[in-house]
């Protein structure tokens, strides 16, 4: 069974960079799209971006150029970096498999931007 | 961005009775490949979202057959034929046709 596990710091200071990793088990990271989505009480579920195993990616224009996504096929992991965070980036962050019809296979991780 | 609208936002239901949630998009969700990327998710309290339905009407493995999806173009519906206690959750529709993909605001289903 495919499982995803998000990991990373739960606290990030304003203006710093949020970094998260998603470890995939039960499936190869090859030949699939991989996705980051976040959830806040105020804005609900919001797409961050998705990427293919070759590194091609698309991110939500609302996040401007703050998003970088990458994949490490040797570790079966993919990662998210969000720069210049503010309190508005406080959210539960989910990684998921597929793009147009995502499967949430992890528990999500709460990231709080807090000084 | 494509705006996804759901109604109602709150749905008290009686156990054993049917329930229906409407989802409307601000643009047609038919993609250039001919598919319509409209998904439904269930999020139980304290859990991550779970995909129930993909491409309008395809039920995911393990999803009870009391859940069904229908619709086309800009109007879609999720139906629960007979609500059970485990169906208490927030239900979201999501479009995967136009980037950035977007979710509806959610419909909270609880037992009255």
XYZ file of N, CA and C in Angstrom:
681
model
N 0.842 -1.188 0.000
C 0.000 0.000 0.000
C 0.881 1.243 0.000
N 0.521 2.195 -0.818
C 1.302 3.418 -0.924
C 1.102 4.267 0.324
N 2.193 4.711 0.896
C 2.133 5.606 2.040
C 3.098 6.765 1.830
N 2.680 7.939 2.289
C 3.522 9.129 2.229
C 3.698 9.665 3.636
N 4.891 10.147 3.925
C 5.171 10.693 5.245
C 5.838 12.045 5.100
N 5.148 13.076 5.589
C 5.723 14.415 5.583
C 6.642 14.591 6.800
N 7.727 15.295 6.606
C 8.627 15.567 7.721
C 9.258 16.935 7.545
N 9.598 17.528 8.695
C 10.220 18.848 8.672
C 9.926 19.582 9.959
N 10.558 20.750 10.147
C 10.337 21.525 11.368
C 8.885 21.958 11.516
N 8.400 21.921 12.737
C 7.037 22.357 12.996
C 6.931 23.846 13.267
N 8.082 24.476 13.526
C 8.116 25.912 13.785
C 9.124 26.564 12.851
N 8.703 27.660 12.241
C 9.590 28.417 11.364
C 9.415 29.894 11.710
N 10.507 30.620 11.706
C 10.425 32.046 12.032
C 10.034 32.867 10.799
N 9.357 33.974 11.005
C 9.007 34.846 9.865
C 10.246 35.236 9.079
N 10.082 35.319 7.776
C 11.108 35.673 6.779
C 12.069 34.519 6.473
N 11.992 33.408 7.233
C 12.867 32.279 6.959
C 12.224 31.332 5.946
N 12.908 30.202 5.710
C 12.454 29.245 4.695
C 11.875 28.007 5.335
N 10.688 27.663 4.887
C 10.018 26.433 5.313
C 10.512 25.299 4.413
N 10.976 24.213 5.011
C 11.469 23.073 4.228
C 10.794 21.797 4.701
N 10.174 21.098 3.780
C 9.497 19.845 4.088
C 9.920 18.761 3.099
N 9.926 17.540 3.592
C 10.238 16.385 2.760
C 9.097 15.385 2.850
N 8.817 14.745 1.752
C 7.808 13.696 1.706
C 8.491 12.398 1.278
N 8.422 11.399 2.138
C 9.020 10.101 1.847
C 7.931 9.156 1.365
N 8.173 8.540 0.231
C 7.197 7.656 -0.391
C 7.581 6.208 -0.128
N 6.626 5.422 0.322
C 6.846 3.988 0.474
C 5.712 3.243 -0.212
N 6.034 2.061 -0.702
C 5.025 1.251 -1.372
C 4.846 1.565 -2.836
N 5.619 2.519 -3.342
C 5.565 2.870 -4.763
C 6.859 3.570 -5.138
N 7.231 3.461 -6.403
C 8.398 4.189 -6.887
C 8.002 5.619 -7.224
N 8.913 6.525 -6.936
C 8.630 7.928 -7.230
C 8.712 8.199 -8.731
N 9.231 7.220 -9.470
C 9.353 7.368 -10.918
C 7.980 7.376 -11.585
N 7.890 8.155 -12.625
C 6.734 8.112 -13.525
C 5.413 8.490 -12.864
N 5.475 9.380 -11.902
C 4.242 9.878 -11.296
C 4.384 11.366 -11.058
N 3.232 12.018 -10.870
C 3.222 13.388 -10.404
C 3.101 13.384 -8.878
N 3.766 14.334 -8.249
C 3.749 14.451 -6.791
C 3.399 15.875 -6.423
N 2.639 16.011 -5.361
C 1.891 17.237 -5.102
C 2.063 17.718 -3.683
N 2.027 19.038 -3.506
C 1.955 19.652 -2.181
C 0.682 20.489 -2.099
N -0.054 20.298 -1.013
C -1.295 21.017 -0.741
C -1.252 21.435 0.719
N -1.810 22.578 1.041
C -1.857 22.979 2.441
C -3.287 23.345 2.829
N -3.505 23.353 4.145
C -4.850 23.612 4.653
C -4.783 24.552 5.837
N -5.556 25.615 5.765
C -5.673 26.565 6.861
C -7.138 26.739 7.215
N -7.423 27.117 8.456
C -8.829 27.369 8.814
C -9.446 28.490 7.979
N -8.628 29.463 7.611
C -9.156 30.625 6.917
C -9.360 30.428 5.433
N -8.373 29.821 4.751
C -8.418 29.690 3.288
C -8.770 28.281 2.826
N -8.919 27.363 3.762
C -9.275 26.007 3.378
C -8.112 25.290 2.725
N -8.433 24.419 1.778
C -7.415 23.640 1.071
C -6.886 24.442 -0.113
N -5.571 24.544 -0.190
C -4.924 25.375 -1.213
C -3.795 24.601 -1.878
N -3.793 24.603 -3.204
C -2.710 23.950 -3.933
C -1.431 24.773 -3.836
N -0.327 24.081 -3.580
C 0.973 24.732 -3.602
C 1.641 24.469 -4.954
N 1.671 23.207 -5.359
C 2.270 22.868 -6.639
C 2.398 21.367 -6.823
N 2.826 20.994 -8.012
C 3.075 19.576 -8.266
C 4.304 19.451 -9.157
N 4.883 18.252 -9.157
C 6.072 18.034 -9.954
C 6.115 16.610 -10.474
N 6.861 16.431 -11.536
C 7.050 15.108 -12.108
C 8.400 14.582 -11.650
N 8.637 13.284 -11.889
C 9.869 12.683 -11.391
C 11.113 13.241 -12.075
N 10.944 13.906 -13.242
C 12.113 14.484 -13.926
C 12.432 15.893 -13.439
N 11.651 16.377 -12.478
C 11.885 17.693 -11.913
C 11.013 18.791 -12.472
N 10.309 18.538 -13.589
C 9.370 19.535 -14.125
C 8.305 19.817 -13.075
N 7.983 21.095 -12.877
C 7.031 21.424 -11.824
C 6.187 22.630 -12.183
N 5.075 22.758 -11.486
C 4.219 23.931 -11.581
C 3.830 24.337 -10.178
N 3.904 25.638 -9.898
C 3.483 26.081 -8.584
C 2.392 27.135 -8.716
N 1.625 27.268 -7.642
C 0.515 28.200 -7.646
C 1.033 29.639 -7.799
N 0.548 30.354 -8.796
C 1.021 31.733 -8.992
C 0.801 32.623 -7.769
N -0.178 32.248 -6.930
C -0.449 33.069 -5.744
C 0.743 33.087 -4.789
N 1.604 32.092 -4.900
C 2.776 32.025 -4.039
C 3.988 32.656 -4.695
N 3.758 33.255 -5.856
C 4.785 33.963 -6.614
C 6.009 33.076 -6.806
N 7.156 33.567 -6.557
C 8.368 32.774 -6.815
C 8.963 32.215 -5.526
N 8.138 32.078 -4.491
C 8.656 31.622 -3.192
C 8.810 30.110 -3.102
N 8.257 29.387 -4.077
C 8.197 27.926 -4.009
C 9.280 27.270 -4.858
N 9.946 26.293 -4.260
C 10.851 25.415 -4.999
C 10.513 23.988 -4.629
N 10.368 23.148 -5.629
C 10.119 21.731 -5.387
C 11.211 20.912 -6.062
N 11.558 19.805 -5.431
C 12.598 18.956 -5.993
C 12.301 17.501 -5.680
N 12.948 16.617 -6.403
C 12.754 15.187 -6.194
C 14.105 14.503 -6.074
N 14.176 13.522 -5.192
C 15.379 12.711 -5.018
C 14.973 11.261 -5.254
N 15.172 10.800 -6.474
C 14.726 9.448 -6.814
C 15.519 8.386 -6.061
N 16.757 8.691 -5.681
C 17.574 7.697 -4.972
C 17.018 7.415 -3.584
N 16.345 8.414 -3.007
C 15.772 8.246 -1.671
C 14.263 8.052 -1.715
N 13.703 8.072 -2.912
C 12.240 7.997 -3.076
C 11.540 9.095 -2.270
N 12.067 10.296 -2.391
C 11.549 11.444 -1.654
C 11.350 12.636 -2.596
N 10.448 13.529 -2.202
C 10.378 14.820 -2.869
C 10.222 15.891 -1.799
N 10.587 17.119 -2.166
C 10.719 18.162 -1.163
C 10.078 19.473 -1.604
N 9.786 20.283 -0.596
C 9.204 21.606 -0.789
C 10.017 22.623 -0.006
N 10.312 23.738 -0.635
C 10.872 24.881 0.069
C 10.009 26.094 -0.230
N 9.648 26.796 0.825
C 8.850 28.019 0.701
C 9.604 29.117 1.428
N 10.028 30.123 0.687
C 10.876 31.162 1.264
C 10.045 32.324 1.816
N 10.717 33.146 2.610
C 10.129 34.400 3.128
C 8.750 34.179 3.732
N 8.662 33.224 4.634
C 7.361 32.877 5.204
C 6.841 33.979 6.127
N 5.517 34.036 6.213
C 4.826 34.923 7.135
C 3.792 34.093 7.897
N 3.093 34.743 8.784
C 2.065 34.046 9.568
C 1.013 33.415 8.654
N 0.810 33.990 7.492
C -0.180 33.456 6.552
C 0.207 32.084 6.000
N 1.441 31.698 6.177
C 1.902 30.371 5.717
C 1.730 29.298 6.774
N 1.229 29.673 7.939
C 0.915 28.684 8.969
C -0.212 27.791 8.467
N 0.040 26.501 8.440
C -0.931 25.584 7.840
C -0.527 24.144 8.129
N -1.454 23.225 7.852
C -1.108 21.813 7.761
C -0.713 21.562 6.304
N 0.469 21.016 6.124
C 0.990 20.762 4.786
C 0.874 19.271 4.487
N 0.305 18.966 3.318
C 0.131 17.593 2.878
C 0.934 17.346 1.598
N 1.529 16.171 1.518
C 2.023 15.727 0.220
C 1.063 14.662 -0.296
N 0.986 14.537 -1.587
C 0.015 13.631 -2.198
C 0.589 13.065 -3.491
N -0.014 11.963 -3.903
C 0.369 11.363 -5.182
C -0.623 11.804 -6.245
N -0.115 12.014 -7.450
C -0.887 12.450 -8.610
C -1.168 13.942 -8.511
N -1.684 14.495 -9.582
C -1.919 15.932 -9.640
C -3.399 16.235 -9.867
N -3.915 15.933 -11.037
C -5.298 16.295 -11.362
C -6.322 15.581 -10.491
N -5.943 14.459 -9.910
C -6.852 13.722 -9.032
C -6.038 13.160 -7.875
N -5.593 14.049 -6.978
C -4.610 13.662 -5.951
C -5.138 12.659 -4.937
N -4.212 11.821 -4.497
C -4.472 10.897 -3.402
C -3.660 11.357 -2.194
N -4.347 11.674 -1.114
C -3.664 12.031 0.119
C -3.317 10.726 0.825
N -2.042 10.447 0.958
C -1.631 9.182 1.577
C -0.829 9.410 2.849
N -0.796 10.653 3.335
C -0.068 10.937 4.552
C -0.965 11.600 5.577
N -0.405 11.876 6.722
C -1.164 12.484 7.822
C -1.113 13.997 7.795
N -0.193 14.546 7.021
C -0.010 15.985 7.035
C 0.881 16.401 8.188
N 1.467 17.586 8.058
C 2.300 18.102 9.123
C 1.987 19.572 9.348
N 1.814 19.936 10.608
C 1.499 21.319 10.952
C 2.786 22.137 11.006
N 2.790 23.219 10.276
C 3.911 24.153 10.321
C 3.382 25.489 10.811
N 3.981 25.974 11.867
C 3.581 27.247 12.444
C 4.693 28.262 12.238
N 4.321 29.410 11.691
C 5.278 30.507 11.541
C 5.142 31.376 12.781
N 6.207 31.417 13.539
C 6.109 32.002 14.882
C 7.445 32.589 15.283
N 7.392 33.806 15.742
C 8.639 34.456 16.144
C 8.845 34.326 17.650
N -8.503 32.312 -11.295
C -8.647 30.937 -10.815
C -10.104 30.497 -10.930
N -10.283 29.187 -11.140
C -11.640 28.645 -11.185
C -12.196 28.596 -9.768
N -13.364 29.177 -9.604
C -14.008 29.198 -8.293
C -14.955 28.010 -8.182
N -14.786 27.255 -7.103
C -15.642 26.108 -6.827
C -16.612 26.497 -5.713
N -17.891 26.318 -5.966
C -18.934 26.678 -5.010
C -19.669 25.421 -4.585
N -19.874 25.263 -3.296
C -20.607 24.108 -2.793
C -21.861 24.553 -2.051
N -22.904 23.731 -2.138
C -24.103 23.988 -1.342
C -24.767 22.667 -0.972
N -25.318 22.587 0.244
C -25.171 23.607 1.274
C -23.786 23.542 1.903
N -23.474 24.485 2.759
C -22.204 24.445 3.480
C -22.326 23.618 4.746
N -23.553 23.463 5.228
C -23.824 22.636 6.387
C -25.027 21.758 6.080
N -24.927 20.476 6.394
C -25.983 19.540 6.029
C -26.260 18.580 7.181
N -27.277 18.910 7.997
C -27.693 17.962 9.045
C -28.509 16.846 8.387
N -28.168 15.618 8.704
C -28.869 14.494 8.075
C -29.343 13.504 9.135
N -30.318 12.728 8.765
C -30.835 11.662 9.630
C -30.211 10.337 9.198
N -29.780 9.555 10.165
C -29.196 8.258 9.841
C -30.163 7.443 8.975
N -29.586 6.850 7.927
C -30.394 6.032 7.036
C -31.062 6.788 5.911
N -31.019 8.102 5.982
C -31.630 8.932 4.940
C -30.588 9.355 3.904
N -31.039 9.736 2.711
C -30.085 10.174 1.688
C -29.588 11.588 1.928
N -28.459 11.897 1.329
C -27.892 13.239 1.394
C -27.291 13.586 0.038
N -27.326 14.870 -0.290
C -26.826 15.310 -1.586
C -26.094 16.638 -1.437
N -24.930 16.727 -2.063
C -24.124 17.949 -2.023
C -23.885 18.414 -3.454
N -24.091 19.694 -3.680
C -23.903 20.274 -5.004
C -22.574 21.012 -5.086
N -21.946 20.919 -6.235
C -20.678 21.612 -6.489
C -20.769 22.247 -7.868
N -20.461 23.525 -7.943
C -20.485 24.222 -9.221
C -19.155 24.922 -9.455
N -18.699 24.901 -10.689
C -17.445 25.546 -11.051
C -17.721 26.769 -11.918
N -16.812 27.742 -11.862
C -17.003 28.982 -12.620
C -16.653 28.822 -14.097
N -16.050 27.678 -14.450
C -15.751 27.357 -15.842
C -16.000 25.879 -16.068
N -16.211 25.513 -17.310
C -16.359 24.098 -17.626
C -15.099 23.330 -17.220
N -15.300 22.137 -16.683
C -14.171 21.332 -16.226
C -13.771 20.239 -17.224
N -14.260 20.343 -18.434
C -13.853 19.396 -19.461
C -12.454 19.772 -19.935
N -11.510 18.865 -19.826
C -10.123 19.116 -20.215
C -9.927 18.785 -21.694
N -8.807 19.225 -22.225
C -8.524 19.015 -23.645
C -8.399 17.543 -24.014
N -8.144 16.683 -23.014
C -8.045 15.252 -23.309
C -9.419 14.567 -23.273
N -10.468 15.364 -23.048
C -11.820 14.835 -23.027
C -12.306 14.426 -21.648
N -11.388 14.340 -20.683
C -11.778 13.968 -19.328
C -12.227 15.197 -18.539
N -13.023 14.934 -17.518
C -13.482 15.991 -16.611
C -12.887 15.701 -15.252
N -11.975 16.576 -14.823
C -11.229 16.325 -13.587
C -11.921 16.989 -12.396
N -12.998 16.329 -11.954
C -13.731 16.766 -10.781
C -13.681 15.636 -9.769
N -13.137 15.951 -8.598
C -12.946 14.953 -7.550
C -13.744 15.335 -6.314
N -14.055 14.338 -5.518
C -14.693 14.540 -4.211
C -13.813 13.923 -3.124
N -13.684 14.674 -2.017
C -12.883 14.211 -0.885
C -13.732 14.235 0.381
N -13.410 13.329 1.269
C -14.020 13.277 2.590
C -12.931 13.551 3.618
N -13.190 14.455 4.541
C -12.242 14.690 5.626
C -12.955 14.536 6.956
N -12.665 13.437 7.624
C -13.223 13.203 8.954
C -12.446 14.034 9.966
N -13.056 14.300 11.113
C -12.375 15.120 12.133
C -11.008 14.561 12.491
N -10.003 15.414 12.437
C -8.661 15.039 12.815
C -7.899 14.207 11.802
N -8.487 13.997 10.635
C -7.830 13.170 9.619
C -7.493 14.002 8.377
N -6.646 13.434 7.550
C -6.349 14.082 6.266
C -7.466 13.756 5.279
N -7.584 14.546 4.233
C -8.630 14.255 3.234
C -8.421 12.898 2.589
N -9.525 12.284 2.225
C -9.513 10.987 1.553
C -10.282 11.139 0.251
N -9.677 10.737 -0.842
C -10.394 10.837 -2.115
C -11.475 9.754 -2.180
N -12.686 10.176 -2.502
C -13.808 9.251 -2.645
C -14.123 8.959 -4.111
N -14.129 10.024 -4.884
C -14.567 9.988 -6.275
C -13.567 10.763 -7.126
N -13.189 10.229 -8.276
C -12.351 10.968 -9.222
C -12.997 10.972 -10.596
N -12.684 11.974 -11.366
C -13.268 12.182 -12.687
C -14.787 11.988 -12.652
N -15.401 12.761 -11.780
C -16.855 12.917 -11.665
C -17.558 11.747 -10.986
N -17.283 10.530 -11.446
C -18.147 9.425 -11.017
C -17.414 8.128 -10.693
N -16.097 8.134 -10.728
C -15.342 6.905 -10.465
C -15.048 6.775 -8.969
N -15.625 5.768 -8.371
C -15.460 5.568 -6.931
C -14.113 4.906 -6.652
N -13.406 5.404 -5.655
C -12.116 4.822 -5.286
C -12.303 3.464 -4.625
N -11.241 2.679 -4.674
C -11.258 1.360 -4.049
C -11.528 1.496 -2.562
N -12.433 0.687 -2.060
C -12.736 0.701 -0.640
C -13.817 1.691 -0.237
N -14.253 2.517 -1.168
C -15.316 3.484 -0.869
C -16.664 2.780 -0.980
N -17.494 2.879 0.039
C -18.802 2.190 -0.003
C -19.639 2.635 -1.192
N -20.417 1.713 -1.716
C -21.194 2.041 -2.916
C -22.394 2.934 -2.626
N -22.576 3.329 -1.371
C -23.621 4.311 -1.079
C -23.202 5.722 -1.517
N -21.907 5.879 -1.816
C -21.414 7.148 -2.351
C -21.428 7.093 -3.875
N -21.951 8.166 -4.491
C -21.935 8.237 -5.943
C -21.748 9.679 -6.381
N -21.100 9.841 -7.523
C -20.873 11.158 -8.073
C -21.459 11.253 -9.467
N -21.937 12.442 -9.802
C -22.519 12.649 -11.130
C -22.330 14.100 -11.542
N -22.683 14.387 -12.773
C -22.628 15.757 -13.265
C -21.811 15.882 -14.521
N -21.754 17.112 -15.029
C -20.992 17.403 -16.233
C -20.795 18.904 -16.355
N -19.803 19.286 -17.149
C -19.589 20.698 -17.424
C -19.212 21.511 -16.203
N -20.194 22.151 -15.602
C -19.960 23.009 -14.438
C -20.786 22.601 -13.219
N -21.647 21.622 -13.347
C -22.536 21.219 -12.246
C -22.333 19.760 -11.869
N -22.055 19.540 -10.592
C -21.723 18.203 -10.122
C -22.419 17.938 -8.791
N -22.611 16.656 -8.494
C -23.313 16.258 -7.272
C -22.660 15.033 -6.661
N -22.540 15.067 -5.335
C -22.147 13.890 -4.560
C -23.383 13.442 -3.789
N -23.714 12.177 -3.904
C -24.873 11.641 -3.191
C -24.456 10.514 -2.264
N -25.072 10.500 -1.092
C -24.945 9.393 -0.160
C -26.336 8.780 -0.068
N -26.458 7.533 -0.441
C -27.799 6.942 -0.544
C -28.461 6.752 0.820
N -27.648 6.332 1.792
C -28.157 6.147 3.154
C -27.029 6.517 4.098
N -27.192 7.613 4.790
C -26.117 8.125 5.630
C -25.892 7.217 6.847
N -24.631 6.935 7.107
C -24.230 6.189 8.290
C -23.412 7.105 9.202
N -23.281 6.697 10.438
C -22.592 7.532 11.429
C -21.165 7.848 11.003
N -20.502 6.926 10.329
C -19.116 7.136 9.914
C -18.981 8.158 8.783
N -20.105 8.612 8.243
C -20.065 9.578 7.150
C -19.993 11.017 7.649
N -20.020 11.200 8.967
C -19.869 12.540 9.537
C -18.478 13.055 9.176
N -18.443 14.159 8.422
C -17.186 14.651 7.855
C -17.459 15.938 7.101
N -16.369 16.539 6.633
C -16.479 17.650 5.678
C -16.150 17.084 4.305
N -16.972 17.432 3.339
C -16.799 16.942 1.967
C -16.404 18.111 1.061
N -15.358 17.879 0.274
C -14.838 18.903 -0.621
C -14.892 18.416 -2.068
N -15.283 19.302 -2.963
C -15.052 19.031 -4.374
C -13.770 19.765 -4.781
N -13.141 19.283 -5.839
C -11.883 19.845 -6.287
C -11.774 19.681 -7.796
N -11.349 20.747 -8.487
C -11.164 20.642 -9.926
C -9.686 20.530 -10.264
N -9.386 19.583 -11.164
C -8.012 19.374 -11.617
C -7.866 19.634 -13.102
N -8.700 20.508 -13.635
C -8.664 20.817 -15.069
C -7.872 22.075 -15.371
N -8.111 23.131 -14.603
C -7.493 24.437 -14.871
C -6.493 24.752 -13.764
N -5.244 25.064 -14.144
C -4.225 25.407 -13.146
C -4.327 26.883 -12.765
N -4.267 27.259 -11.490
C -4.084 26.339 -10.345
C -5.356 25.586 -9.996
N -5.209 24.321 -9.685
C -6.353 23.510 -9.271
C -6.927 24.109 -7.985
N -8.218 23.946 -7.787
C -8.879 24.588 -6.668
C -9.903 23.674 -6.020
N -10.094 23.918 -4.722
C -11.059 23.184 -3.926
C -12.271 24.057 -3.645
N -13.391 23.408 -3.388
C -14.541 24.102 -2.857
C -14.347 24.376 -1.369
N -15.250 25.127 -0.773
C -15.112 25.515 0.644
C -15.446 24.399 1.619
N -16.063 23.352 1.129
C -16.408 22.233 2.010
C -17.856 22.265 2.468
N -18.423 21.091 2.636
C -19.771 20.922 3.191
C -19.662 20.030 4.418
N -20.091 20.558 5.544
C -20.024 19.795 6.791
C -21.288 18.966 6.945
N -21.117 17.657 6.991
C -22.246 16.737 7.166
C -22.216 16.219 8.595
N -23.307 16.399 9.312
C -23.407 15.813 10.646
C -24.807 15.254 10.857
N -24.943 14.548 11.942
C -26.193 13.841 12.229
C -27.105 14.751 13.038
N -28.326 14.876 12.619
C -29.246 15.726 13.359
C -30.034 14.909 14.388
